[in-house]
Short mmCIF file of C-alpha atoms and ligand atoms in Angstrom, two decimals:
data_model
loop_
_atom_site.label_atom_id
_atom_site.label_comp_id
_atom_site.label_asym_id
_atom_site.label_seq_id
_atom_site.Cartn_x
_atom_site.Cartn_y
_atom_site.Cartn_z
CA MET A 25 115.92 74.89 105.61
CA ALA A 26 112.13 75.03 105.21
CA GLU A 27 110.48 71.62 105.12
CA LYS A 28 108.45 71.00 101.94
CA LYS A 29 105.06 69.50 102.83
CA GLU A 30 101.81 68.92 100.95
CA LEU A 31 100.84 70.51 97.62
CA LEU A 32 98.40 73.35 98.33
CA TYR A 33 97.76 74.66 94.83
CA GLU A 34 98.87 74.02 91.27
CA GLY A 35 98.75 76.89 88.78
CA LYS A 36 99.73 77.01 85.12
CA ALA A 37 103.39 77.86 85.79
CA LYS A 38 103.94 77.17 89.49
CA ARG A 39 103.08 74.80 92.33
CA VAL A 40 102.66 76.01 95.91
CA PHE A 41 103.60 73.74 98.83
CA ALA A 42 103.00 74.01 102.57
CA THR A 43 105.94 74.18 104.98
CA GLY A 44 106.17 73.44 108.72
CA ASP A 45 105.33 77.12 109.31
CA PRO A 46 101.70 78.09 108.55
CA ASP A 47 102.82 81.61 107.56
CA LEU A 48 105.27 80.42 104.90
CA VAL A 49 104.89 78.46 101.66
CA ILE A 50 107.21 77.32 98.87
CA GLN A 51 106.54 78.23 95.24
CA ASP A 52 108.04 75.79 92.79
CA PHE A 53 108.50 77.06 89.21
CA LYS A 54 107.57 74.70 86.34
CA ASP A 55 108.73 74.65 82.71
CA ASP A 56 105.10 74.55 81.53
CA ALA A 57 104.05 77.51 79.38
CA THR A 58 100.55 78.54 78.38
CA ALA A 59 99.17 81.44 76.39
CA PHE A 60 95.80 82.85 75.38
CA ASN A 61 94.17 81.73 78.65
CA GLY A 62 95.54 78.21 78.41
CA LEU A 63 94.54 77.60 74.76
CA LYS A 64 98.19 77.26 73.69
CA LYS A 65 100.24 74.85 75.78
CA GLY A 66 103.91 73.93 75.71
CA GLN A 67 107.16 73.63 77.61
CA ILE A 68 110.12 75.96 77.70
CA ALA A 69 113.21 74.03 78.85
CA ASP A 70 114.56 75.36 82.16
CA LYS A 71 112.03 78.23 82.26
CA GLY A 72 111.34 77.35 85.90
CA VAL A 73 114.99 77.83 86.82
CA VAL A 74 115.23 81.10 84.86
CA ASN A 75 112.00 82.57 86.26
CA ASN A 76 112.81 81.61 89.86
CA THR A 77 116.27 83.15 89.59
CA ILE A 78 115.07 86.35 87.88
CA SER A 79 112.10 86.77 90.25
CA SER A 80 114.34 86.25 93.28
CA ALA A 81 116.76 88.91 92.02
CA LEU A 82 113.93 91.36 91.29
CA PHE A 83 112.15 90.85 94.62
CA THR A 84 115.51 91.40 96.38
CA LEU A 85 116.03 94.60 94.35
CA LEU A 86 112.52 95.88 95.11
CA GLU A 87 112.82 95.09 98.85
CA SER A 88 116.11 97.04 98.90
CA LYS A 89 114.16 100.03 97.50
CA GLY A 90 111.41 99.84 100.14
CA ILE A 91 108.76 97.76 98.30
CA ARG A 92 107.22 95.13 100.60
CA THR A 93 107.01 91.69 98.90
CA HIS A 94 106.24 88.09 99.81
CA PHE A 95 109.85 87.04 99.07
CA ILE A 96 111.93 85.42 101.82
CA SER A 97 114.66 83.50 99.97
CA ARG A 98 115.58 81.41 96.92
CA LEU A 99 115.77 77.84 98.26
CA SER A 100 116.97 75.99 95.17
CA GLU A 101 117.03 76.27 91.37
CA ARG A 102 113.24 76.09 91.11
CA GLU A 103 112.02 76.85 94.64
CA MET A 104 111.35 80.12 96.43
CA LEU A 105 110.32 80.51 100.10
CA ILE A 106 107.59 83.14 100.42
CA LYS A 107 105.10 84.54 102.91
CA LYS A 108 101.66 82.96 102.49
CA LEU A 109 99.30 85.48 100.91
CA THR A 110 95.59 85.72 100.38
CA ILE A 111 95.87 86.90 96.78
CA LEU A 112 93.68 89.86 95.77
CA PRO A 113 91.98 88.57 92.59
CA VAL A 114 92.95 91.64 90.59
CA GLU A 115 95.93 91.66 88.22
CA LEU A 116 97.54 95.04 87.60
CA VAL A 117 99.16 95.57 84.20
CA VAL A 118 101.54 98.53 83.87
CA ARG A 119 102.28 99.70 80.32
CA ASN A 120 105.06 102.01 79.15
CA VAL A 121 104.85 101.21 75.43
CA ALA A 122 101.83 99.97 73.45
CA ALA A 123 101.89 96.21 72.81
CA GLY A 124 99.76 93.09 73.13
CA SER A 125 96.11 93.41 74.11
CA LEU A 126 96.30 97.23 74.31
CA CYS A 127 97.00 97.39 70.57
CA LYS A 128 94.34 94.80 69.77
CA ARG A 129 91.61 96.32 71.97
CA TYR A 130 92.09 99.98 71.05
CA GLY A 131 93.67 99.81 67.57
CA ILE A 132 96.90 101.44 68.78
CA LYS A 133 100.11 100.88 66.82
CA GLU A 134 102.62 98.57 68.54
CA GLY A 135 105.62 100.52 69.82
CA LEU A 136 103.83 103.79 70.59
CA VAL A 137 105.65 105.22 73.61
CA LEU A 138 103.10 106.32 76.22
CA ASP A 139 103.69 109.76 77.81
CA GLN A 140 102.67 108.35 81.20
CA PRO A 141 102.36 104.70 82.22
CA ILE A 142 98.87 103.22 81.83
CA ILE A 143 97.73 100.97 84.69
CA GLU A 144 94.97 98.46 83.96
CA CYS A 145 93.04 96.16 86.30
CA TYR A 146 92.04 92.66 85.23
CA PHE A 147 89.79 90.24 87.13
CA LYS A 148 91.97 87.22 88.00
CA ASN A 149 89.48 84.61 86.82
CA ASP A 150 90.57 82.00 84.27
CA ALA A 151 87.00 80.80 83.62
CA LEU A 152 86.09 84.33 82.47
CA GLY A 153 89.41 84.86 80.60
CA ASP A 154 90.69 87.56 83.03
CA PRO A 155 88.42 90.42 81.82
CA LEU A 156 89.54 94.09 81.95
CA MET A 157 87.85 96.04 84.77
CA ASN A 158 87.63 99.59 86.02
CA ASP A 159 88.17 100.66 89.64
CA ASP A 160 84.45 100.58 90.47
CA HIS A 161 84.17 96.95 89.29
CA VAL A 162 87.12 96.00 91.52
CA VAL A 163 85.62 97.68 94.57
CA MET A 164 81.94 96.78 94.04
CA PHE A 165 82.76 93.12 93.37
CA ASN A 166 84.88 93.10 96.57
CA LEU A 167 88.12 92.11 94.81
CA ALA A 168 89.92 94.80 96.84
CA THR A 169 88.88 97.78 98.95
CA ARG A 170 89.16 101.29 97.51
CA GLU A 171 92.13 101.85 99.87
CA GLN A 172 93.86 98.60 98.84
CA LEU A 173 93.41 99.46 95.17
CA ALA A 174 94.92 102.93 95.68
CA GLU A 175 97.80 101.33 97.60
CA ILE A 176 98.63 98.67 95.00
CA LYS A 177 98.41 101.18 92.14
CA SER A 178 100.81 103.48 93.95
CA GLN A 179 103.16 100.53 94.56
CA ALA A 180 102.90 99.60 90.86
CA VAL A 181 103.98 103.10 89.80
CA LYS A 182 107.03 102.92 92.12
CA ILE A 183 107.89 99.39 90.95
CA ASN A 184 107.73 100.56 87.33
CA ILE A 185 110.23 103.37 87.97
CA ILE A 186 112.66 100.98 89.71
CA LEU A 187 112.36 98.19 87.12
CA LYS A 188 112.48 100.46 84.05
CA SER A 189 115.90 101.84 84.92
CA TYR A 190 117.18 98.45 86.16
CA PHE A 191 116.34 96.79 82.84
CA LEU A 192 117.57 99.67 80.70
CA GLU A 193 120.99 99.30 82.35
CA ARG A 194 120.86 95.71 81.10
CA GLY A 195 119.94 96.57 77.53
CA LEU A 196 116.21 95.88 77.86
CA LYS A 197 113.24 98.22 77.46
CA LEU A 198 110.43 97.38 79.92
CA ILE A 199 107.39 97.56 77.65
CA ASP A 200 104.74 96.31 80.10
CA PHE A 201 104.30 93.87 82.99
CA LYS A 202 101.72 92.26 85.25
CA LEU A 203 101.71 92.34 89.07
CA GLU A 204 99.71 90.49 91.69
CA PHE A 205 99.37 91.50 95.32
CA GLY A 206 98.06 89.70 98.40
CA VAL A 207 97.40 90.18 102.09
CA HIS A 208 99.67 88.69 104.78
CA LYS A 209 98.80 89.41 108.43
CA GLY A 210 96.78 92.47 107.39
CA GLU A 211 99.55 93.89 105.21
CA VAL A 212 99.39 94.17 101.40
CA LEU A 213 102.51 92.66 99.79
CA LEU A 214 103.67 92.18 96.20
CA GLY A 215 103.33 88.48 95.30
CA ASP A 216 103.55 86.00 92.42
CA GLU A 217 106.59 86.40 90.12
CA ILE A 218 108.27 88.97 87.87
CA SER A 219 109.85 87.24 84.90
CA PRO A 220 109.85 87.03 81.09
CA ASP A 221 106.49 85.23 81.50
CA THR A 222 104.91 88.29 83.12
CA CYS A 223 106.81 91.17 81.48
CA ARG A 224 107.49 92.33 77.93
CA PHE A 225 111.12 93.24 77.25
CA TRP A 226 112.48 94.55 73.96
CA ASP A 227 116.19 94.76 73.24
CA SER A 228 117.12 98.42 73.74
CA VAL A 229 119.04 98.58 70.44
CA THR A 230 117.20 96.26 68.04
CA ASN A 231 113.70 96.22 69.66
CA GLU A 232 113.78 92.42 69.34
CA LYS A 233 111.17 90.73 71.57
CA MET A 234 112.93 89.13 74.57
CA ASP A 235 110.06 87.56 76.54
CA LYS A 236 107.15 85.11 76.42
CA ASP A 237 105.88 86.74 73.20
CA ARG A 238 108.49 84.49 71.48
CA PHE A 239 106.38 81.52 72.65
CA ARG A 240 102.98 83.20 72.22
CA LEU A 241 103.72 84.29 68.66
CA ASP A 242 105.94 81.34 67.61
CA LEU A 243 108.97 83.59 67.00
CA GLY A 244 111.55 80.84 67.72
CA SER A 245 114.66 80.91 69.98
CA VAL A 246 112.40 80.77 73.04
CA GLU A 247 114.79 78.96 75.43
CA GLU A 248 117.80 80.95 74.18
CA THR A 249 115.97 84.23 74.82
CA TYR A 250 115.03 83.27 78.41
CA GLN A 251 118.71 82.36 79.02
CA GLU A 252 119.85 85.66 77.47
CA VAL A 253 117.57 87.68 79.78
CA LEU A 254 118.86 85.67 82.75
CA SER A 255 122.47 86.32 81.81
CA ARG A 256 121.84 90.06 81.33
CA ILE A 257 120.43 90.14 84.89
CA THR A 258 122.88 87.85 86.68
CA GLY A 259 125.88 88.97 84.62
CA LYS A 260 125.62 92.55 85.93
CA ALA A 261 125.43 93.04 89.71
P1 TMP B 14 98.54 91.77 77.43
O1 TMP B 14 99.07 92.81 76.49
O2 TMP B 14 98.34 90.44 76.81
O3 TMP B 14 97.34 92.26 78.19
O4 TMP B 14 99.69 91.54 78.54
C1 TMP B 14 100.19 92.62 79.31
C2 TMP B 14 101.32 92.12 80.19
O5 TMP B 14 100.84 91.23 81.18
C3 TMP B 14 102.42 91.37 79.46
O6 TMP B 14 103.68 91.79 79.98
C4 TMP B 14 102.20 89.92 79.80
C5 TMP B 14 101.50 89.97 81.12
N1 TMP B 14 100.48 88.93 81.25
C6 TMP B 14 100.60 88.00 82.27
O7 TMP B 14 101.55 88.01 83.04
N2 TMP B 14 99.60 87.07 82.39
C7 TMP B 14 98.54 87.03 81.58
O8 TMP B 14 97.68 86.16 81.75
C8 TMP B 14 98.44 88.00 80.53
C9 TMP B 14 97.27 87.98 79.57
C10 TMP B 14 99.42 88.93 80.41
N1 LIG B 15 99.40 83.09 81.24
C1 LIG B 15 98.25 83.29 80.44
C2 LIG B 15 97.68 81.97 79.96
O1 LIG B 15 97.81 81.04 80.04
C3 LIG B 15 98.35 84.19 79.29
C4 LIG B 15 99.63 84.70 78.76
O2 LIG B 15 100.63 84.80 79.45
O3 LIG B 15 99.61 85.07 77.57
O4 LIG B 15 97.01 81.60 79.32
#
């Protein structure tokens, strides 16, 4: 069992702790929820347990399909043992269906099914509100090398194919999601989490929103929806 040592970093939804091994850290999932770059704050009961369990299942799935991730093991309800990464400060958003900021920014109707996935890069910088960037911004501002950017985009396309069919089998359309990558011993690995906080899911029959949009948009049944997504994932091997 990894020994939990000092707090290294506290984010909006997770804390990261050192372990006895300098190459490994523990991420501890909180119930805290924020939206609109921290402007809206709240709690979602047991979100930390749900997101740790879902992320652990999805990292295990992706590893089994050849995607290299930071995941080592789920240690407890809220804790995950991971490889320590130097996070690339670029967030990749993959979109299959128009929703959220895509609709707002470009005047696109929510629900438009995109012929091909759109991949967007955002600067991971809370003070600037995570602005949208193109590839040249990412490379010229040294957020990632041209080669790293090509690599993570190609990983994102593969991850989308795997996750889309996985969720559809569980009655959920994968509308869009956000990924973060980092470097561990010279290798680029998928990091962070994949959960209803970082993905949009719509029920495949009713199109009901089944993710953090219930909190962002005050749609109600927030806790119940997180539990429902968990049970659709853990209830089907
Ligand atoms: P957006 O439509 O607000 O740009 O969000 C796209 C996807 O990225 C959505 O699945 C939610 C996720 N996301 C995060 O994980 N963190 C964030 O800070 C934001 C803005 C979005
Ligand atoms: N996590 C981001 C924030 O706090 C945004 C979001 O998920 O909507 O503000």
